[in-house]
XYZ file of C-alpha atoms in Angstrom:
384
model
C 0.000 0.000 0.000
C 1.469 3.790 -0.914
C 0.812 6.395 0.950
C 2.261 8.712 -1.544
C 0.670 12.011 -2.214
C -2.886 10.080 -0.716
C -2.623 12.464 2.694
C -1.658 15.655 3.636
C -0.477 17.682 6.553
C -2.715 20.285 6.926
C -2.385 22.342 10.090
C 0.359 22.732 12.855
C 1.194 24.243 16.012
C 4.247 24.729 18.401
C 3.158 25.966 21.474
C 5.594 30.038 22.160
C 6.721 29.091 25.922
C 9.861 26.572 26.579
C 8.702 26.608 30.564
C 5.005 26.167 31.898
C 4.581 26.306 35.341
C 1.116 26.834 35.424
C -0.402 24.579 32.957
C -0.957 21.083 33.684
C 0.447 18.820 30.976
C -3.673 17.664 29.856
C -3.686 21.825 29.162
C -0.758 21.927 26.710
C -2.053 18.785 24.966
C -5.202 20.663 24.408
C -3.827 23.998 23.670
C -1.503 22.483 21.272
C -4.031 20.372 19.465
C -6.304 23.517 19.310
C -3.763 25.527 17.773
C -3.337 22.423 15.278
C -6.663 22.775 14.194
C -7.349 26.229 13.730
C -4.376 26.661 11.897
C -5.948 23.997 9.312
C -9.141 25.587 9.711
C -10.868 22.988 11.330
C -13.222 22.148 14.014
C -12.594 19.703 17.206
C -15.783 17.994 15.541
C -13.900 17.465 12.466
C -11.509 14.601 14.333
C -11.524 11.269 14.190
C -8.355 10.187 14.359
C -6.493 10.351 17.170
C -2.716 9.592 17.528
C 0.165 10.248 20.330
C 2.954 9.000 22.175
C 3.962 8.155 25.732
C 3.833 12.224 27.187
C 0.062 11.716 26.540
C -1.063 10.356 30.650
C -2.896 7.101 30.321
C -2.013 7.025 26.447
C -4.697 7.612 23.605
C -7.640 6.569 25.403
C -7.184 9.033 28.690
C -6.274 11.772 26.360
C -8.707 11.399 24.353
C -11.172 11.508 26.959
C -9.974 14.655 28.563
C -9.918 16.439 24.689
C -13.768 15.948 24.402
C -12.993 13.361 21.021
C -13.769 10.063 22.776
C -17.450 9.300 20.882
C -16.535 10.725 17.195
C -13.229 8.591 16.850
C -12.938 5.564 14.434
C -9.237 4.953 15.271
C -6.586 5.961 17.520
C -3.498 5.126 18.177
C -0.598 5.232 21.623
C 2.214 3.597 19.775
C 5.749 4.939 21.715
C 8.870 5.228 20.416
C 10.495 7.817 22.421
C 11.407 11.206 20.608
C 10.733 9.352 17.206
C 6.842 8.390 17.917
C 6.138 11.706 16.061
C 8.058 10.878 13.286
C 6.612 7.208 12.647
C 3.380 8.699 13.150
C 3.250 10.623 10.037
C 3.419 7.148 8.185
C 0.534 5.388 10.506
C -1.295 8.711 10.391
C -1.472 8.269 6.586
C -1.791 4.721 6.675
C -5.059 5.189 8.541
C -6.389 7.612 6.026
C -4.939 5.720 3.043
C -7.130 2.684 4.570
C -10.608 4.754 5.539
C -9.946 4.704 9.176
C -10.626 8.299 9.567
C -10.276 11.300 7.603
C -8.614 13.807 10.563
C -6.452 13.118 12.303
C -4.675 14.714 15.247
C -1.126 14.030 16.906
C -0.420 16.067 20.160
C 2.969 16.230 21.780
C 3.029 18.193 25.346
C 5.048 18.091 28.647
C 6.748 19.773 31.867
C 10.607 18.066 32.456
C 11.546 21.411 34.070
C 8.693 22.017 36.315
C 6.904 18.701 37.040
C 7.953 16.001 38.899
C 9.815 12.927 36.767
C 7.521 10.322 35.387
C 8.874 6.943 36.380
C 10.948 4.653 34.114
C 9.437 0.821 33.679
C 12.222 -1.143 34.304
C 13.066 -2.875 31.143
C 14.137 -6.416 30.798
C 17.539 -5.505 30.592
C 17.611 -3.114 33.363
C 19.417 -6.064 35.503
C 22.376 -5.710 33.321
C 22.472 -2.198 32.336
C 20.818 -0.413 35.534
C 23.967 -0.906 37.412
C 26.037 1.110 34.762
C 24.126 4.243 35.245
C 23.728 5.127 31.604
C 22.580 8.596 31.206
C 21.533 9.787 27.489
C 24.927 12.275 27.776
C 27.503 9.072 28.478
C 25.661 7.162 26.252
C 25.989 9.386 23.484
C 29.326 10.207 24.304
C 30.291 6.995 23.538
C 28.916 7.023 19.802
C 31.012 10.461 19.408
C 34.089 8.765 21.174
C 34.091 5.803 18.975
C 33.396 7.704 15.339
C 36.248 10.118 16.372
C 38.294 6.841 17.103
C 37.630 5.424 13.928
C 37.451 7.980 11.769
C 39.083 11.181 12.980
C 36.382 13.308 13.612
C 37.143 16.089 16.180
C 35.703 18.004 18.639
C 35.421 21.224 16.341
C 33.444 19.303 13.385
C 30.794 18.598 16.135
C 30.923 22.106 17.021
C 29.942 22.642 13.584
C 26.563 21.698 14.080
C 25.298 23.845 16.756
C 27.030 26.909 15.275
C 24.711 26.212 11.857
C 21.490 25.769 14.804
C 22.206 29.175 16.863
C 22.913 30.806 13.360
C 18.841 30.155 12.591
C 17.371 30.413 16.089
C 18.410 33.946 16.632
C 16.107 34.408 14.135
C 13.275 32.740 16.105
C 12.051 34.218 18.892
C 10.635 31.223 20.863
C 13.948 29.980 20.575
C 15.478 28.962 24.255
C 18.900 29.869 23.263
C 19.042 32.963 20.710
C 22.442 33.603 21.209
C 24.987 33.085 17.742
C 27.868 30.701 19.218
C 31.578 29.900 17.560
C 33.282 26.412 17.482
C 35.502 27.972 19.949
C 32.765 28.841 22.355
C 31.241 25.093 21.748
C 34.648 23.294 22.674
C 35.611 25.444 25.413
C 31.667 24.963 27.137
C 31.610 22.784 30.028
C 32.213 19.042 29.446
C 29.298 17.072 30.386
C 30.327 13.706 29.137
C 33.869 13.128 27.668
C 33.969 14.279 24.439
C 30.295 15.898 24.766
C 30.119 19.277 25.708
C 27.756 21.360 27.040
C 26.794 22.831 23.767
C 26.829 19.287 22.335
C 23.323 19.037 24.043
C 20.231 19.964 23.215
C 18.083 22.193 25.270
C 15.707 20.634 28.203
C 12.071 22.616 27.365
C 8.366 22.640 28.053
C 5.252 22.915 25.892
C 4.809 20.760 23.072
C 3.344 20.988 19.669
C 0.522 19.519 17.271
C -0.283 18.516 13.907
C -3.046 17.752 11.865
C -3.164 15.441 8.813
C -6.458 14.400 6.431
C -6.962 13.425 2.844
C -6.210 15.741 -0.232
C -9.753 16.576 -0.888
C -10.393 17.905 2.561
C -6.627 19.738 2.377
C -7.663 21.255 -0.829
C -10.629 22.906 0.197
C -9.390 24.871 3.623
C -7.384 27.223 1.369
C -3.957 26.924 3.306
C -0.439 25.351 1.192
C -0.710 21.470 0.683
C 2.253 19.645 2.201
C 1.762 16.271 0.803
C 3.150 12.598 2.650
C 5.154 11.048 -0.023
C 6.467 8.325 2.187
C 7.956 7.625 6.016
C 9.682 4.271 6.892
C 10.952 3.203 10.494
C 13.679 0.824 12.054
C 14.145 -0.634 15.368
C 17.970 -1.134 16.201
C 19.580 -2.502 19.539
C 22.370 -4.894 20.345
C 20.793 -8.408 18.931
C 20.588 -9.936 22.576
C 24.152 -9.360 23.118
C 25.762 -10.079 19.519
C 27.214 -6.523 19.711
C 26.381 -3.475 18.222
C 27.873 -0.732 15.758
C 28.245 2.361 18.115
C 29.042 4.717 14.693
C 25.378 3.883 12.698
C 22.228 4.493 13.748
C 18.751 2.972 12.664
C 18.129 5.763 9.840
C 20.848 3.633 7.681
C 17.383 1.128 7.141
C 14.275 3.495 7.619
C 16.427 6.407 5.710
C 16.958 5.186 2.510
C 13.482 3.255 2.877
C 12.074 6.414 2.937
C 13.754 7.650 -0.222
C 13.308 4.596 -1.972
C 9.147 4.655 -0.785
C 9.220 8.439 -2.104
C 10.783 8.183 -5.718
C 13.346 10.572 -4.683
C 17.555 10.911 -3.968
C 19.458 12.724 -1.144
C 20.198 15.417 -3.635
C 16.624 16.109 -4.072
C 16.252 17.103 -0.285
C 15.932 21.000 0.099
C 16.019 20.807 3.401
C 16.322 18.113 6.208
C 15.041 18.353 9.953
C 16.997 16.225 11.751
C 16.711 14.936 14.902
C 19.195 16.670 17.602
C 19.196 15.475 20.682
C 23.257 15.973 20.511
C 25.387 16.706 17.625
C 26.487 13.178 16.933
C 22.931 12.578 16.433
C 22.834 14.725 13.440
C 26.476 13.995 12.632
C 25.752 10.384 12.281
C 21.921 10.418 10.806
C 23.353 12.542 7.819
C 26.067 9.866 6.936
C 22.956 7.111 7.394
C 21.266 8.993 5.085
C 23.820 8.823 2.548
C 24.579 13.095 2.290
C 28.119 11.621 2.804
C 29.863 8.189 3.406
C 30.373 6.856 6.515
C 33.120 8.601 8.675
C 32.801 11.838 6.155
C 30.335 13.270 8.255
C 32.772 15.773 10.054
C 33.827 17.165 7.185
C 30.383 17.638 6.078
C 29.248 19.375 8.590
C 31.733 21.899 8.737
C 32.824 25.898 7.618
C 28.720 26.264 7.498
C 27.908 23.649 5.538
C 24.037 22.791 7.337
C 23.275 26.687 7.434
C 20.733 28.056 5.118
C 21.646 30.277 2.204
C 25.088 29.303 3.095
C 25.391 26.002 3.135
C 24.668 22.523 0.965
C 21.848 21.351 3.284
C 19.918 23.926 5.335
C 19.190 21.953 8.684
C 16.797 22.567 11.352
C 16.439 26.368 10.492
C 14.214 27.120 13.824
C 17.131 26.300 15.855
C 16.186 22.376 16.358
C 16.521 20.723 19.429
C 20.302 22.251 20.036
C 18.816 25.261 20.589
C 15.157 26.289 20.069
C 12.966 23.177 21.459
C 13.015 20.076 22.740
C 9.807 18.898 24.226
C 9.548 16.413 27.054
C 13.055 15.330 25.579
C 11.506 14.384 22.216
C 12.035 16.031 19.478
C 10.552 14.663 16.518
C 7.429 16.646 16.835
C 9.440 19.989 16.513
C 10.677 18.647 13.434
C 7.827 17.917 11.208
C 6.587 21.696 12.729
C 9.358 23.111 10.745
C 9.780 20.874 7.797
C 6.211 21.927 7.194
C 6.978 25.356 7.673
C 9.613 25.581 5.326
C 7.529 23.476 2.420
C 4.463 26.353 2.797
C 7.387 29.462 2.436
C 6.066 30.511 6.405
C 10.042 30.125 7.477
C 11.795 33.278 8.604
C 12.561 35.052 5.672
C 16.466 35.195 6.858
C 16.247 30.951 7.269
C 13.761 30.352 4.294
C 15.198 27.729 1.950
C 14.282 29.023 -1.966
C 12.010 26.983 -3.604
C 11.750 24.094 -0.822
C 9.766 21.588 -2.460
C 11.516 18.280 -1.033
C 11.967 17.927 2.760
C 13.202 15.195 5.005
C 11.817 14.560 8.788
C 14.139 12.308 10.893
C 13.245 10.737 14.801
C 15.492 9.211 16.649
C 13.936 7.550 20.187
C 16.109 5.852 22.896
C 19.230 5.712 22.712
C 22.117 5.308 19.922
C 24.457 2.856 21.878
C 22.001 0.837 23.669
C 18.252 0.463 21.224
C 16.472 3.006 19.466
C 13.980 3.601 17.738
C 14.419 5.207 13.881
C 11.899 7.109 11.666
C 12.053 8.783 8.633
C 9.598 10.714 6.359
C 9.749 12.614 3.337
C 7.085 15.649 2.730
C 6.225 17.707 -0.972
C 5.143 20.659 -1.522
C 2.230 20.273 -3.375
């Protein structure tokens, strides 16, 4: 079954504030999804579908509840895969209206890391070997950036690289946590947080959350707003094979990125511009070289001298800052990116970050973690 060009994203939202101390997480999941909707022009009454990940409290069936949309939906859907859920659920979101499950649907994304109290973990079955390591998302991460700079040179500065090209776009945004323009100098010389992670290595810790709405072509083409058409999304599961050992340097977008591609009719050079996922800058480093922008261990020098800012650079990335330094909800980002990759396709980007003639853009998730098992999700949107 294709899901090319057969739905459309049709309304979005991010909500402005990075911390909410007085709105209950239920509150930003409706004041994102109400944003969502009257941006498409569309009515709570008008969803049916229903689809979010694990910030939602007691999944799709609590939220769904508390939004008012429990008798009117035909399908809904919890599936969690950390900061990639969002992601993967612009291909089940189509899927569903491909099949006539419903012809709206909604996907909300809201929390409170800095102000509310830390949901539990679930102990995992491997938290009897790995709990007594004390693996934090910064050491684990480190250890994919320590072991692609063993094997293939990559240095400190190249990272750097990456959240020069993400201040250089969010002091254009002003939502954006961190607004301030930073050199590779002041990236290596921040505080190290994880050996060789700095503090600028990491994204930003933020509140709030964001929305989008997808439905079927007809229905897009009649609320008078810019079609952004699904041509295709693909997702991968990767994780160390019960013990058989891992590759700390690749991530899961070497299967669900090409996938994608392959799914959409189109090549890397086709890509306008890419939102990709940024939880640290290895993340992008290494999803870039998955995707095939570059061969494997080329990434650094990708990267660099500007190369990911827009109307500078090859491949305008993540031109509202990304997660390095506008947003990062609930310490997931995917939802932020399909925000701006839609953005960019309807020409609503800052005029200073606004890629010419975007027609072709790419939407990476990455949820979990790289060195241990992750999640991977990729989609590719048209302008239409």
């Amino acid at each position: 079954m294709s899901i090319k060009r057969k739905a459309c994203i049709a309304g979005i939202y991010e909500y402005p504030l990075r911390k909410c101390p007085d709105q209950s997480i239920w509150q930003l999941h409706a004041a994102v999804a109400d944003g969502a909707l009257k941006d498409a022009g569309l009515s709570w009454e008008d969803v049916d579908g229903y689809f979010c990940g694990g910030d939602a409290p007691g999944g799709a069936m609590a939220m769904a509840d508390y939004l008012g949309l429990t008798n009117q939906l035909t399908h809904y859907d919890t599936t969690d895969t950390g900061g990639s859920s969002y992601v993967m659920h612009v291909g089940k979101m189509a899927e569903a209206i491909v099949m006539g499950k419903c012809k709206v649907a909604l996907c909300t994304l809201a929390g409170k890391p800095r102000t509310a109290p830390p949901t539990p973990r679930v102990p995992g079955a491997e938290q009897g070997f790995e709990g007594g390591y004390n693996g934090t998302p910064p050491n684990l991460y480190a250890l994919a950036a320590r072991r692609h700079m063993h094997e293939y040179g990559t240095t400190s500065e190249q990272l750097a690289w990456i959240k020069v090209a993400a201040s250089t776009h969010a002091q254009y945004n002003p939502h954006a946590m961190l607004q301030d323009v930073v050199t590779v100098e002041d990236v290596v010389n921040s505080p190290m947080i994880a050996d060789p992670l700095h503090m600028f290595d990491c994204c930003v810790v933020s509140e709030g959350g964001g929305a989008f709405i997808m439905t079927t072509p007809e229905i897009a083409k009649s609320l008078g707003k810019p079609i952004v058409n699904v041509l295709s999304a693909a997702q991968f599961l990767k994780g160390q094979a019960g013990g058989h050992g891992m590759d700390l340097t690749t991530s899961g977008l070497a299967v669900s990125g090409p996938k994608a591609l392959e799914l959409a009719g189109v090549t890397v050079d086709d890509i306008k511009y890419a939102s990709i996922y940024d939880s640290f800058t290895i993340t992008v480093l290494m999803q870039l070289e998955d995707m095939g922008f570059c061969k494997k261990g080329e990434g650094g020098k990708f990267v660099q001298d500007g190369n990911l800012i827009s109307g500078q650079g090859r491949l305008p990335f993540n031109t509202d800052g990304g997660g390095l330094c506008n947003n990062h909800p609930v310490n997931r980002g995917g939802m932020t990116k399909v925000l701006e990759a839609v953005r960019q396709l309807r020409g609503e980007a800052h005029e200073k970050v606004q890629v010419p003639n975007c027609d072709i853009a790419l939407v990476t998730g990455i949820g979990g973690t790289l060195t241990v098992r992750h999640g991977s999700a990729a989609a590719i949107l048209e302008r239409g």
